[in-house]
């Protein structure tokens, strides 16, 4: 049995296959998932698992160098935006790296998800609780 925080086999495998600059998206329950992109649906019911729990777990396993979010999150879901920033700050401190934060409009964000290696769908119901994680390198 795998020892570690991330025990979802599909997510673990998707991360293992990622190279530098590959993208993984974590989304709320409502984000449209483009055809042709692997969907890893972990949603069980409203709020389970949360977007934040999923993000915290994935960033423990994936080295990130950039995040991409919809700029609408600042105004529509400011509490979620602040939670994302806290997680990124803790990643930066723990790994002694700087993570670039890129904000785009929601329509552009949805278009960018077509380039993701996979999209992890959560049970989150908070508007704009979506993020693209761009893979970094571990050396």
mmCIF file of C-alpha atoms in Angstrom, residues 27-30 41-51 54 120-126:
data_model
loop_
_atom_site.group_PDB
_atom_site.id
_atom_site.type_symbol
_atom_site.label_atom_id
_atom_site.label_comp_id
_atom_site.label_asym_id
_atom_site.label_seq_id
_atom_site.Cartn_x
_atom_site.Cartn_y
_atom_site.Cartn_z
ATOM 1 C CA UNK A 27 -12.060 22.441 -10.205
ATOM 2 C CA UNK A 28 -15.359 22.947 -8.471
ATOM 3 C CA UNK A 29 -18.426 20.905 -9.365
ATOM 4 C CA UNK A 30 -19.564 23.230 -12.116
ATOM 5 C CA UNK A 41 -13.948 12.873 -10.532
ATOM 6 C CA UNK A 42 -13.518 12.730 -6.774
ATOM 7 C CA UNK A 43 -16.819 14.500 -6.006
ATOM 8 C CA UNK A 44 -19.081 12.501 -3.702
ATOM 9 C CA UNK A 45 -21.687 15.090 -2.723
ATOM 10 C CA UNK A 46 -21.953 18.848 -2.241
ATOM 11 C CA UNK A 47 -18.790 19.970 -0.477
ATOM 12 C CA UNK A 48 -17.050 16.594 -0.396
ATOM 13 C CA UNK A 49 -14.183 16.715 -0.938
ATOM 14 C CA UNK A 50 -13.585 20.429 -0.729
ATOM 15 C CA UNK A 51 -11.494 22.308 -3.243
ATOM 16 C CA UNK A 54 -7.872 18.601 -2.651
ATOM 17 C CA UNK A 120 -9.685 16.795 -10.860
ATOM 18 C CA UNK A 121 -13.346 17.561 -10.114
ATOM 19 C CA UNK A 122 -14.196 18.155 -6.454
ATOM 20 C CA UNK A 123 -17.487 18.486 -4.608
ATOM 21 C CA UNK A 124 -16.894 22.225 -4.144
ATOM 22 C CA UNK A 125 -19.865 24.560 -4.685
ATOM 23 C CA UNK A 126 -17.991 27.866 -4.257
#
